[in-house]
mmCIF file of C-alpha atoms in Angstrom:
data_model
loop_
_atom_site.group_PDB
_atom_site.id
_atom_site.type_symbol
_atom_site.label_atom_id
_atom_site.label_comp_id
_atom_site.label_asym_id
_atom_site.label_seq_id
_atom_site.Cartn_x
_atom_site.Cartn_y
_atom_site.Cartn_z
ATOM 1 C CA UNK A 20 -58.120 51.911 14.883
ATOM 2 C CA UNK A 21 -57.772 53.497 11.945
ATOM 3 C CA UNK A 22 -54.928 50.824 10.965
ATOM 4 C CA UNK A 23 -56.387 47.951 12.704
ATOM 5 C CA UNK A 24 -60.072 48.838 10.822
ATOM 6 C CA UNK A 25 -57.878 48.791 7.227
ATOM 7 C CA UNK A 26 -56.548 45.607 8.095
ATOM 8 C CA UNK A 27 -59.775 43.657 8.985
ATOM 9 C CA UNK A 28 -61.511 45.193 5.970
ATOM 10 C CA UNK A 29 -58.577 43.892 3.513
ATOM 11 C CA UNK A 30 -58.646 40.150 5.231
ATOM 12 C CA UNK A 31 -62.364 40.114 4.841
ATOM 13 C CA UNK A 32 -62.320 41.028 1.318
ATOM 14 C CA UNK A 33 -59.805 38.152 0.522
ATOM 15 C CA UNK A 34 -61.258 36.114 2.182
ATOM 16 C CA UNK A 35 -64.617 36.456 0.178
ATOM 17 C CA UNK A 36 -62.588 36.401 -2.848
ATOM 18 C CA UNK A 37 -60.936 33.005 -2.134
ATOM 19 C CA UNK A 38 -64.409 31.580 -0.589
ATOM 20 C CA UNK A 39 -65.857 32.997 -4.409
ATOM 21 C CA UNK A 40 -63.181 31.177 -6.249
ATOM 22 C CA UNK A 41 -63.201 27.804 -4.410
ATOM 23 C CA UNK A 42 -66.769 27.357 -3.638
ATOM 24 C CA UNK A 43 -66.409 26.471 -0.846
ATOM 25 C CA UNK A 44 -63.737 27.142 1.986
ATOM 26 C CA UNK A 45 -63.889 26.250 5.467
ATOM 27 C CA UNK A 46 -61.853 25.960 8.506
ATOM 28 C CA UNK A 47 -59.045 28.691 9.152
ATOM 29 C CA UNK A 48 -57.010 30.827 6.904
ATOM 30 C CA UNK A 49 -54.005 32.768 7.882
ATOM 31 C CA UNK A 50 -51.966 35.721 5.922
ATOM 32 C CA UNK A 51 -48.897 34.860 4.023
ATOM 33 C CA UNK A 52 -45.858 37.125 3.847
ATOM 34 C CA UNK A 53 -46.791 38.510 0.508
ATOM 35 C CA UNK A 54 -50.044 39.370 1.661
ATOM 36 C CA UNK A 55 -52.267 36.819 0.272
ATOM 37 C CA UNK A 56 -54.645 34.704 2.079
ATOM 38 C CA UNK A 57 -53.622 30.760 1.788
ATOM 39 C CA UNK A 58 -55.984 28.172 2.586
ATOM 40 C CA UNK A 59 -55.269 25.409 4.741
ATOM 41 C CA UNK A 60 -57.869 23.657 3.576
ATOM 42 C CA UNK A 61 -57.685 20.820 1.154
ATOM 43 C CA UNK A 62 -60.411 20.652 -1.853
ATOM 44 C CA UNK A 63 -59.812 23.699 -2.719
ATOM 45 C CA UNK A 64 -60.887 24.473 -6.764
ATOM 46 C CA UNK A 65 -58.044 24.244 -9.678
ATOM 47 C CA UNK A 66 -58.299 27.961 -9.972
ATOM 48 C CA UNK A 67 -57.595 28.233 -6.104
ATOM 49 C CA UNK A 68 -54.353 26.061 -6.167
ATOM 50 C CA UNK A 69 -53.012 27.764 -8.718
ATOM 51 C CA UNK A 70 -53.238 30.895 -6.894
ATOM 52 C CA UNK A 71 -51.979 29.655 -3.832
ATOM 53 C CA UNK A 72 -48.851 28.366 -5.653
ATOM 54 C CA UNK A 73 -47.898 31.542 -7.646
ATOM 55 C CA UNK A 74 -48.426 33.148 -4.242
ATOM 56 C CA UNK A 75 -44.600 31.414 -3.349
ATOM 57 C CA UNK A 76 -41.694 33.368 -4.086
ATOM 58 C CA UNK A 77 -38.769 32.906 -6.391
ATOM 59 C CA UNK A 78 -36.589 33.227 -2.913
ATOM 60 C CA UNK A 79 -38.462 30.469 -1.548
ATOM 61 C CA UNK A 80 -38.435 28.210 -4.376
ATOM 62 C CA UNK A 81 -34.805 28.349 -4.584
ATOM 63 C CA UNK A 82 -34.653 27.680 -1.067
ATOM 64 C CA UNK A 83 -36.526 24.611 -1.192
ATOM 65 C CA UNK A 84 -34.320 23.386 -4.396
ATOM 66 C CA UNK A 85 -30.858 24.113 -2.295
ATOM 67 C CA UNK A 86 -32.277 22.426 0.736
ATOM 68 C CA UNK A 87 -33.096 19.022 -1.338
ATOM 69 C CA UNK A 88 -30.267 19.169 -3.076
ATOM 70 C CA UNK A 89 -28.499 19.745 0.093
ATOM 71 C CA UNK A 90 -30.292 16.442 1.786
ATOM 72 C CA UNK A 91 -29.071 14.365 -1.512
ATOM 73 C CA UNK A 92 -25.556 15.566 -0.821
ATOM 74 C CA UNK A 93 -25.611 14.834 2.814
ATOM 75 C CA UNK A 94 -26.781 11.247 1.643
ATOM 76 C CA UNK A 95 -24.330 10.835 -0.736
ATOM 77 C CA UNK A 96 -21.925 11.853 2.091
ATOM 78 C CA UNK A 97 -22.993 9.332 4.568
ATOM 79 C CA UNK A 98 -23.182 6.313 2.081
ATOM 80 C CA UNK A 99 -19.484 7.181 0.840
ATOM 81 C CA UNK A 100 -17.964 7.609 4.404
ATOM 82 C CA UNK A 101 -19.603 4.523 5.166
ATOM 83 C CA UNK A 102 -18.031 2.755 2.083
ATOM 84 C CA UNK A 103 -14.780 4.360 2.887
ATOM 85 C CA UNK A 104 -15.348 3.071 6.550
ATOM 86 C CA UNK A 105 -15.548 -0.266 4.990
ATOM 87 C CA UNK A 106 -12.888 -0.523 2.642
ATOM 88 C CA UNK A 107 -10.239 1.456 5.481
ATOM 89 C CA UNK A 108 -10.908 -1.175 8.025
ATOM 90 C CA UNK A 109 -7.827 -3.028 9.090
ATOM 91 C CA UNK A 110 -6.889 -6.153 7.219
ATOM 92 C CA UNK A 111 -7.025 -9.531 9.176
ATOM 93 C CA UNK A 112 -4.075 -11.898 9.139
ATOM 94 C CA UNK A 113 -4.725 -15.564 8.911
ATOM 95 C CA UNK A 114 -1.625 -17.254 9.768
ATOM 96 C CA UNK A 115 -1.208 -20.830 10.327
ATOM 97 C CA UNK A 116 -1.998 -22.417 13.299
ATOM 98 C CA UNK A 117 0.816 -23.784 15.519
ATOM 99 C CA UNK A 118 0.589 -27.709 15.090
ATOM 100 C CA UNK A 119 -1.034 -29.773 17.905
ATOM 101 C CA UNK A 120 0.453 -32.679 19.366
ATOM 102 C CA UNK A 121 -1.127 -35.844 20.408
ATOM 103 C CA UNK A 122 -2.911 -35.418 23.510
ATOM 104 C CA UNK A 123 -4.399 -38.036 26.039
ATOM 105 C CA UNK A 124 -8.323 -38.741 26.033
ATOM 106 C CA UNK A 125 -10.566 -40.204 28.312
ATOM 107 C CA UNK A 126 -12.720 -42.000 25.384
ATOM 108 C CA UNK A 127 -12.384 -45.604 25.560
ATOM 109 C CA UNK A 128 -13.067 -45.862 21.580
ATOM 110 C CA UNK A 129 -9.876 -43.981 20.537
ATOM 111 C CA UNK A 130 -6.998 -45.291 19.213
ATOM 112 C CA UNK A 131 -4.882 -43.084 20.502
ATOM 113 C CA UNK A 132 -1.768 -44.491 22.602
ATOM 114 C CA UNK A 133 -2.020 -42.940 25.962
ATOM 115 C CA UNK A 134 1.588 -43.881 26.451
ATOM 116 C CA UNK A 135 2.914 -41.660 22.989
ATOM 117 C CA UNK A 136 0.857 -38.755 24.279
ATOM 118 C CA UNK A 137 2.347 -38.590 27.769
ATOM 119 C CA UNK A 138 5.775 -38.285 26.598
ATOM 120 C CA UNK A 139 4.784 -36.014 23.142
ATOM 121 C CA UNK A 140 5.780 -32.663 24.509
ATOM 122 C CA UNK A 141 2.949 -29.784 24.197
ATOM 123 C CA UNK A 142 2.974 -27.301 21.273
ATOM 124 C CA UNK A 143 4.945 -24.334 22.044
ATOM 125 C CA UNK A 144 2.677 -21.281 22.242
ATOM 126 C CA UNK A 145 2.593 -18.668 19.251
ATOM 127 C CA UNK A 146 4.443 -15.812 18.640
ATOM 128 C CA UNK A 147 2.104 -12.746 19.246
ATOM 129 C CA UNK A 148 1.768 -10.664 16.534
ATOM 130 C CA UNK A 149 2.064 -6.805 17.083
ATOM 131 C CA UNK A 150 -1.238 -5.030 16.688
ATOM 132 C CA UNK A 151 -1.940 -4.080 12.967
ATOM 133 C CA UNK A 152 1.410 -4.585 11.863
ATOM 134 C CA UNK A 153 2.189 -5.853 8.465
ATOM 135 C CA UNK A 154 4.819 -7.798 6.277
ATOM 136 C CA UNK A 155 5.412 -7.039 2.910
ATOM 137 C CA UNK A 156 7.775 -8.432 -0.044
ATOM 138 C CA UNK A 157 9.076 -5.952 -2.412
ATOM 139 C CA UNK A 158 10.083 -6.940 -6.125
ATOM 140 C CA UNK A 159 11.297 -5.962 -9.050
ATOM 141 C CA UNK A 160 12.261 -8.447 -12.081
ATOM 142 C CA UNK A 161 15.419 -8.584 -14.584
ATOM 143 C CA UNK A 162 14.075 -7.294 -18.012
ATOM 144 C CA UNK A 163 15.767 -10.687 -19.642
ATOM 145 C CA UNK A 164 15.640 -13.808 -17.536
ATOM 146 C CA UNK A 165 13.161 -13.188 -15.448
ATOM 147 C CA UNK A 166 15.328 -13.433 -12.156
ATOM 148 C CA UNK A 167 14.297 -10.876 -9.144
ATOM 149 C CA UNK A 168 16.846 -7.995 -9.668
ATOM 150 C CA UNK A 169 15.936 -6.509 -6.501
ATOM 151 C CA UNK A 170 14.278 -7.964 -3.318
ATOM 152 C CA UNK A 171 13.005 -5.658 -0.121
ATOM 153 C CA UNK A 172 11.298 -6.812 2.834
ATOM 154 C CA UNK A 173 9.195 -4.134 4.773
ATOM 155 C CA UNK A 174 7.084 -4.185 8.139
ATOM 156 C CA UNK A 175 4.817 -1.361 8.631
ATOM 157 C CA UNK A 176 3.580 -0.709 12.137
ATOM 158 C CA UNK A 177 0.282 1.233 11.564
ATOM 159 C CA UNK A 178 0.033 2.358 15.401
ATOM 160 C CA UNK A 179 3.392 3.479 16.176
ATOM 161 C CA UNK A 180 3.879 4.503 12.127
ATOM 162 C CA UNK A 181 7.553 3.105 11.872
ATOM 163 C CA UNK A 182 8.660 1.184 8.682
ATOM 164 C CA UNK A 183 11.551 -1.281 8.663
ATOM 165 C CA UNK A 184 12.902 -1.837 5.047
ATOM 166 C CA UNK A 185 15.753 -4.215 4.268
ATOM 167 C CA UNK A 186 17.405 -5.209 1.152
ATOM 168 C CA UNK A 187 18.082 -8.558 0.253
ATOM 169 C CA UNK A 188 21.237 -8.960 -2.117
ATOM 170 C CA UNK A 189 20.171 -10.827 -5.369
ATOM 171 C CA UNK A 190 22.769 -13.332 -4.660
ATOM 172 C CA UNK A 191 22.036 -13.847 -1.458
ATOM 173 C CA UNK A 192 23.083 -17.629 -0.517
ATOM 174 C CA UNK A 193 20.204 -20.427 -0.178
ATOM 175 C CA UNK A 194 19.473 -24.018 -0.755
ATOM 176 C CA UNK A 195 16.879 -23.660 -3.299
ATOM 177 C CA UNK A 196 14.876 -26.413 -4.916
ATOM 178 C CA UNK A 197 13.042 -26.442 -7.983
ATOM 179 C CA UNK A 198 9.364 -27.338 -7.364
ATOM 180 C CA UNK A 199 9.705 -28.713 -11.339
ATOM 181 C CA UNK A 200 13.170 -31.108 -11.611
ATOM 182 C CA UNK A 201 14.003 -31.376 -7.839
ATOM 183 C CA UNK A 202 17.249 -29.484 -8.689
ATOM 184 C CA UNK A 203 19.031 -27.495 -6.313
ATOM 185 C CA UNK A 204 19.568 -23.932 -6.870
ATOM 186 C CA UNK A 205 21.748 -21.519 -4.602
ATOM 187 C CA UNK A 206 20.820 -17.776 -5.116
ATOM 188 C CA UNK A 207 17.898 -15.978 -4.064
ATOM 189 C CA UNK A 208 17.296 -14.081 -7.531
ATOM 190 C CA UNK A 209 16.412 -17.726 -8.992
ATOM 191 C CA UNK A 210 13.335 -18.582 -6.741
ATOM 192 C CA UNK A 211 11.069 -16.244 -8.207
ATOM 193 C CA UNK A 212 12.004 -18.167 -11.689
ATOM 194 C CA UNK A 213 11.870 -20.973 -10.406
ATOM 195 C CA UNK A 214 8.966 -21.593 -8.127
ATOM 196 C CA UNK A 215 7.191 -18.377 -8.615
ATOM 197 C CA UNK A 216 6.458 -15.576 -6.002
ATOM 198 C CA UNK A 217 4.903 -18.257 -3.283
ATOM 199 C CA UNK A 218 8.458 -19.915 -3.513
ATOM 200 C CA UNK A 219 10.338 -16.681 -3.335
ATOM 201 C CA UNK A 220 8.135 -15.884 -0.241
ATOM 202 C CA UNK A 221 8.840 -19.048 1.668
ATOM 203 C CA UNK A 222 13.115 -18.519 1.028
ATOM 204 C CA UNK A 223 12.309 -14.493 2.339
ATOM 205 C CA UNK A 224 10.646 -16.179 5.362
ATOM 206 C CA UNK A 225 13.273 -18.615 6.244
ATOM 207 C CA UNK A 226 15.787 -16.102 6.285
ATOM 208 C CA UNK A 227 14.279 -13.705 8.098
ATOM 209 C CA UNK A 228 11.878 -15.684 10.870
ATOM 210 C CA UNK A 229 8.587 -14.464 9.957
ATOM 211 C CA UNK A 230 5.996 -14.943 7.470
ATOM 212 C CA UNK A 231 5.481 -12.510 4.443
ATOM 213 C CA UNK A 232 1.891 -11.201 4.586
ATOM 214 C CA UNK A 233 1.557 -9.206 1.024
ATOM 215 C CA UNK A 234 3.969 -9.090 -2.012
ATOM 216 C CA UNK A 235 4.168 -6.270 -4.806
ATOM 217 C CA UNK A 236 6.170 -7.239 -7.682
ATOM 218 C CA UNK A 237 6.904 -4.045 -9.875
ATOM 219 C CA UNK A 238 7.592 -4.048 -13.720
ATOM 220 C CA UNK A 239 9.972 -1.399 -15.274
ATOM 221 C CA UNK A 240 7.259 0.505 -16.928
ATOM 222 C CA UNK A 241 5.600 0.876 -13.697
ATOM 223 C CA UNK A 242 8.169 2.194 -11.814
ATOM 224 C CA UNK A 243 9.022 4.959 -14.659
ATOM 225 C CA UNK A 244 5.349 5.593 -14.834
ATOM 226 C CA UNK A 245 5.109 6.179 -10.994
ATOM 227 C CA UNK A 246 8.282 8.311 -11.039
ATOM 228 C CA UNK A 247 6.738 10.220 -13.899
ATOM 229 C CA UNK A 248 3.546 10.606 -11.980
ATOM 230 C CA UNK A 249 4.994 12.546 -8.732
ATOM 231 C CA UNK A 250 6.771 14.889 -11.259
ATOM 232 C CA UNK A 251 10.341 13.406 -11.071
ATOM 233 C CA UNK A 252 12.542 13.033 -8.260
ATOM 234 C CA UNK A 253 15.653 15.514 -6.756
ATOM 235 C CA UNK A 254 18.107 12.599 -5.996
ATOM 236 C CA UNK A 255 21.589 12.560 -4.879
ATOM 237 C CA UNK A 256 23.394 10.197 -7.172
ATOM 238 C CA UNK A 257 26.370 8.701 -4.994
ATOM 239 C CA UNK A 258 28.693 7.942 -7.511
ATOM 240 C CA UNK A 259 29.701 8.581 -11.090
ATOM 241 C CA UNK A 260 28.062 6.639 -13.555
ATOM 242 C CA UNK A 261 29.123 6.255 -16.975
ATOM 243 C CA UNK A 262 27.919 2.556 -19.047
ATOM 244 C CA UNK A 263 27.487 2.310 -22.947
ATOM 245 C CA UNK A 264 26.437 -0.837 -24.589
ATOM 246 C CA UNK A 265 24.091 -0.895 -27.578
ATOM 247 C CA UNK A 266 20.936 -0.838 -25.291
ATOM 248 C CA UNK A 267 21.602 2.033 -23.577
ATOM 249 C CA UNK A 268 23.644 5.374 -23.127
ATOM 250 C CA UNK A 269 24.329 5.656 -19.343
ATOM 251 C CA UNK A 270 25.769 8.770 -17.674
ATOM 252 C CA UNK A 271 25.378 10.555 -14.351
ATOM 253 C CA UNK A 272 27.826 12.623 -12.691
ATOM 254 C CA UNK A 273 28.111 12.024 -8.927
ATOM 255 C CA UNK A 274 25.927 14.739 -7.019
ATOM 256 C CA UNK A 275 22.210 16.271 -7.147
ATOM 257 C CA UNK A 276 20.410 15.161 -10.283
ATOM 258 C CA UNK A 277 16.738 15.676 -11.055
ATOM 259 C CA UNK A 278 15.785 12.132 -12.725
ATOM 260 C CA UNK A 279 12.781 11.532 -14.656
ATOM 261 C CA UNK A 280 11.231 7.948 -14.821
ATOM 262 C CA UNK A 281 13.995 6.607 -17.138
ATOM 263 C CA UNK A 282 16.539 8.341 -15.646
ATOM 264 C CA UNK A 283 15.723 6.867 -12.347
ATOM 265 C CA UNK A 284 15.566 3.291 -13.630
ATOM 266 C CA UNK A 285 19.060 3.824 -15.218
ATOM 267 C CA UNK A 286 20.549 4.642 -11.882
ATOM 268 C CA UNK A 287 18.443 2.183 -9.876
ATOM 269 C CA UNK A 288 19.829 -0.783 -11.964
ATOM 270 C CA UNK A 289 23.529 0.737 -12.405
ATOM 271 C CA UNK A 290 25.905 -1.604 -10.858
ATOM 272 C CA UNK A 291 28.727 -1.078 -13.406
ATOM 273 C CA UNK A 292 30.868 1.053 -15.133
ATOM 274 C CA UNK A 293 32.573 0.689 -18.725
ATOM 275 C CA UNK A 294 35.426 1.578 -20.872
ATOM 276 C CA UNK A 295 37.105 0.734 -24.034
ATOM 277 C CA UNK A 296 40.956 0.440 -23.758
ATOM 278 C CA UNK A 297 43.267 1.301 -26.701
ATOM 279 C CA UNK A 298 42.916 -2.102 -28.360
ATOM 280 C CA UNK A 299 39.120 -1.507 -29.100
ATOM 281 C CA UNK A 300 37.868 -3.937 -26.001
ATOM 282 C CA UNK A 301 35.090 -2.915 -23.767
ATOM 283 C CA UNK A 302 35.676 -3.685 -19.801
ATOM 284 C CA UNK A 303 33.729 -3.224 -17.219
ATOM 285 C CA UNK A 304 34.156 -2.522 -13.314
ATOM 286 C CA UNK A 305 32.558 -2.076 -10.247
ATOM 287 C CA UNK A 306 30.802 1.248 -9.003
ATOM 288 C CA UNK A 307 30.206 0.393 -5.771
ATOM 289 C CA UNK A 308 32.172 -1.399 -2.587
ATOM 290 C CA UNK A 309 30.458 -4.621 -2.172
ATOM 291 C CA UNK A 310 29.240 -4.782 -5.736
ATOM 292 C CA UNK A 311 25.349 -5.358 -5.309
ATOM 293 C CA UNK A 312 25.227 -4.421 -1.703
ATOM 294 C CA UNK A 313 26.503 -0.607 -2.321
ATOM 295 C CA UNK A 314 23.664 -0.859 -5.097
ATOM 296 C CA UNK A 315 20.927 -1.817 -2.978
ATOM 297 C CA UNK A 316 21.551 1.296 -0.799
ATOM 298 C CA UNK A 317 21.150 3.573 -3.823
ATOM 299 C CA UNK A 318 17.622 1.820 -4.772
ATOM 300 C CA UNK A 319 16.693 2.107 -1.174
ATOM 301 C CA UNK A 320 16.791 5.697 -1.090
ATOM 302 C CA UNK A 321 15.639 6.110 -4.595
ATOM 303 C CA UNK A 322 12.360 3.997 -3.626
ATOM 304 C CA UNK A 323 12.081 6.325 -0.242
ATOM 305 C CA UNK A 324 12.520 9.604 -2.353
ATOM 306 C CA UNK A 325 9.579 8.637 -4.672
ATOM 307 C CA UNK A 326 7.469 7.474 -2.037
ATOM 308 C CA UNK A 327 7.787 10.546 -0.327
ATOM 309 C CA UNK A 328 6.602 12.565 -2.941
ATOM 310 C CA UNK A 329 3.863 9.922 -3.844
ATOM 311 C CA UNK A 330 2.609 10.548 -0.430
ATOM 312 C CA UNK A 331 2.769 14.287 -0.334
ATOM 313 C CA UNK A 332 0.506 14.620 -3.365
ATOM 314 C CA UNK A 333 -2.876 12.540 -2.234
ATOM 315 C CA UNK A 334 -4.716 13.858 -5.367
ATOM 316 C CA UNK A 335 -2.491 12.116 -7.562
ATOM 317 C CA UNK A 336 -3.640 8.513 -5.789
ATOM 318 C CA UNK A 337 -6.153 7.566 -8.460
ATOM 319 C CA UNK A 338 -3.364 8.085 -10.950
ATOM 320 C CA UNK A 339 -1.285 5.793 -8.662
ATOM 321 C CA UNK A 340 -3.755 3.722 -8.297
ATOM 322 C CA UNK A 341 -4.158 3.148 -11.959
ATOM 323 C CA UNK A 342 -0.621 2.494 -12.119
ATOM 324 C CA UNK A 343 -0.734 -0.031 -9.805
ATOM 325 C CA UNK A 344 -3.252 -2.118 -11.835
ATOM 326 C CA UNK A 345 -1.669 -2.222 -15.139
ATOM 327 C CA UNK A 346 1.690 -2.395 -13.862
ATOM 328 C CA UNK A 347 2.144 -4.197 -10.619
ATOM 329 C CA UNK A 348 1.169 -8.061 -9.593
ATOM 330 C CA UNK A 349 0.158 -7.800 -5.739
ATOM 331 C CA UNK A 350 -2.128 -10.028 -3.689
ATOM 332 C CA UNK A 351 -3.037 -6.330 -1.946
ATOM 333 C CA UNK A 352 -7.214 -6.007 -2.248
ATOM 334 C CA UNK A 353 -8.838 -3.140 -2.500
ATOM 335 C CA UNK A 354 -9.676 -3.063 1.629
ATOM 336 C CA UNK A 355 -5.832 -3.188 1.980
ATOM 337 C CA UNK A 356 -4.781 -1.145 -0.383
ATOM 338 C CA UNK A 357 -7.209 1.796 1.383
ATOM 339 C CA UNK A 358 -6.195 1.093 4.564
ATOM 340 C CA UNK A 359 -2.446 1.349 3.820
ATOM 341 C CA UNK A 360 -2.722 4.166 1.556
ATOM 342 C CA UNK A 361 -4.792 6.076 4.492
ATOM 343 C CA UNK A 362 -2.317 5.306 6.999
ATOM 344 C CA UNK A 363 0.654 6.500 5.174
ATOM 345 C CA UNK A 364 -0.815 9.828 4.817
ATOM 346 C CA UNK A 365 0.384 10.353 8.458
ATOM 347 C CA UNK A 366 3.808 8.531 7.912
ATOM 348 C CA UNK A 367 6.801 10.811 8.908
ATOM 349 C CA UNK A 368 9.784 9.454 6.692
ATOM 350 C CA UNK A 369 12.216 11.068 8.745
ATOM 351 C CA UNK A 370 11.404 9.749 11.809
ATOM 352 C CA UNK A 371 9.478 6.656 11.390
ATOM 353 C CA UNK A 372 11.889 4.793 8.049
ATOM 354 C CA UNK A 373 14.585 2.478 8.964
ATOM 355 C CA UNK A 374 16.772 1.168 6.328
ATOM 356 C CA UNK A 375 19.412 -1.480 6.011
ATOM 357 C CA UNK A 376 20.811 -4.802 4.031
ATOM 358 C CA UNK A 377 21.452 -7.903 5.248
ATOM 359 C CA UNK A 378 25.164 -8.271 5.906
ATOM 360 C CA UNK A 379 27.049 -10.845 4.770
ATOM 361 C CA UNK A 380 30.074 -12.284 2.579
ATOM 362 C CA UNK A 381 29.376 -12.145 -1.251
ATOM 363 C CA UNK A 382 32.720 -14.021 -2.442
ATOM 364 C CA UNK A 383 31.286 -17.437 -1.462
ATOM 365 C CA UNK A 384 31.666 -20.380 -4.419
ATOM 366 C CA UNK A 385 29.354 -23.508 -3.720
ATOM 367 C CA UNK A 386 29.098 -26.301 -6.304
ATOM 368 C CA UNK A 387 30.099 -23.959 -9.214
ATOM 369 C CA UNK A 388 27.817 -21.103 -8.100
ATOM 370 C CA UNK A 389 30.039 -18.096 -8.206
ATOM 371 C CA UNK A 390 29.846 -15.039 -6.061
ATOM 372 C CA UNK A 391 27.100 -16.396 -3.154
ATOM 373 C CA UNK A 392 26.181 -13.970 -0.841
ATOM 374 C CA UNK A 393 26.433 -16.013 2.521
ATOM 375 C CA UNK A 394 24.709 -13.969 5.424
ATOM 376 C CA UNK A 395 26.231 -13.480 8.648
ATOM 377 C CA UNK A 396 23.225 -15.388 10.926
ATOM 378 C CA UNK A 397 24.079 -13.214 14.339
ATOM 379 C CA UNK A 398 24.165 -9.868 12.622
ATOM 380 C CA UNK A 399 21.067 -10.355 10.533
ATOM 381 C CA UNK A 400 18.989 -12.012 13.751
ATOM 382 C CA UNK A 401 20.285 -8.225 15.441
ATOM 383 C CA UNK A 402 18.937 -6.533 12.551
ATOM 384 C CA UNK A 403 15.827 -7.769 12.577
ATOM 385 C CA UNK A 404 15.141 -7.496 16.280
ATOM 386 C CA UNK A 405 16.351 -3.991 16.176
ATOM 387 C CA UNK A 406 15.679 -2.055 13.150
ATOM 388 C CA UNK A 407 11.819 -2.273 13.102
ATOM 389 C CA UNK A 408 11.683 -5.361 11.162
ATOM 390 C CA UNK A 409 10.145 -7.986 13.749
ATOM 391 C CA UNK A 410 6.224 -8.021 13.722
ATOM 392 C CA UNK A 411 6.184 -10.222 16.626
ATOM 393 C CA UNK A 412 5.570 -8.541 20.138
ATOM 394 C CA UNK A 413 9.099 -10.645 21.147
ATOM 395 C CA UNK A 414 12.389 -10.952 19.909
ATOM 396 C CA UNK A 415 13.097 -13.444 17.547
ATOM 397 C CA UNK A 416 15.883 -16.451 18.309
ATOM 398 C CA UNK A 417 18.458 -17.982 16.703
ATOM 399 C CA UNK A 418 16.511 -20.990 15.927
ATOM 400 C CA UNK A 419 13.701 -19.468 13.879
ATOM 401 C CA UNK A 420 15.985 -18.394 10.737
ATOM 402 C CA UNK A 421 16.927 -20.713 8.689
ATOM 403 C CA UNK A 422 20.289 -19.356 7.262
ATOM 404 C CA UNK A 423 22.220 -21.431 4.585
ATOM 405 C CA UNK A 424 26.195 -21.742 5.286
ATOM 406 C CA UNK A 425 28.644 -22.912 3.331
ATOM 407 C CA UNK A 426 30.234 -26.453 4.994
#
C-alpha cells in the first residue's frame, strides 16, 4: 500500500507539472521508461515539447538512426539486385529465319503461279538451338599486317556448363573474295584484313556449319594487361624457345615457367627458333610439329590458364571490365557481359572444357598461295558434333559445312 501510494503521488505531481506548463493538457497520458510522463495529445506548448524531446534517451536516438540507415540500405540493395537481375538475363539470339518457298493461295487477285507453287518444296524446318547455348569467335591480330594471327571458336552451354574450344589454323584454305575489288584470297587469316570482322565471321560460319553469335577481338596490350591483372600464370612451356631479332630477345626453356604478361605474349606468338651459322647468317626453323598447328595447342592451354585464374579472382572483375573496354573490340553488350561473367563463376575447367584444332594438311599450294592448310571435311564434321561445339540439338551433316578443297 505504501509503495502504490508513493507511485500515485509522483504521477499526480508530474501530471500537474505538465498541465501547468502546457496550459491545456487533456486526454490520457503515460509514464515513459525514464519516469517522465509523455503527453499523447497534440497542441502542447513549445516548452512542453522540448521537455518531451529531451526525455528521449541517447540510446534510443542511436537506435532510430540505425533503423533509418538499415531501411535505406535495404532499399539500395533491392534496387541493385533488380538492376543485376535485369542485366544478368540471358541474351536473346536473333538468327535469320528460314526462307519460305512460294505457296499456293486462294486469293484470285494474286499473281502467284500455282503450278510453280505446287512443285516448290516447302522450306526445311530450322535447326533447333540448345537452350542458352552461345557461340563466340576469339581473335587476335598480327602486330604488322592486320591479319588475324590467332582464331578460336568457343561454344558455351550455360545450362550444362560445357565449353568447346577449337583453334582454326591461320593458313586455313578458303575461297575468299575481297569486297573492295572482287579478287580472291585463299587463307583464312586474310579475311579480317580484307573484309573486316563480319567477313571473318562469315567464313568461319561456313567452315563450321553454325552461326557465330558474338566476337571478341583482343589487341596485344590487352592480353598483356589481363595476364598481369591476374598476377601472372604458372605455365608449362612445351618446347625450348630461342629467337633473336631486332625487336625481341626470346629465350624460354622447356618446362614450368612463371609468365608475366609480356612473357605470355612471347610464348603465345613463338613459332620458330633462330640460330646464326658460322658465316653469320641467321636461320630459322619450326619448333612445333605441324608448324602453326602445334602452336595453337600452346595458345589454347595458355588462354585456359589465364581464364582459370581470372574466374578464381572475381573481386578483380572491375579491372577486367576496364581492360575489356580499352583493349578489346566486341559486340557483347553490358547485359551479355554480366550474364556470361556470372555463369563463368560456376564453371569447372577440368570437367567442362574440351579443346581441339581443326584437322587438315598444311602443305597445299594453290594459285601461288603456299602452305595452305586444307581441312579434312569428315574429321571436321565429327569434331564439331563430338567436342561440345555444335550449338544445335541435332547433329550437323556434311552438306551444312562449306570446306574448300583443292581440285
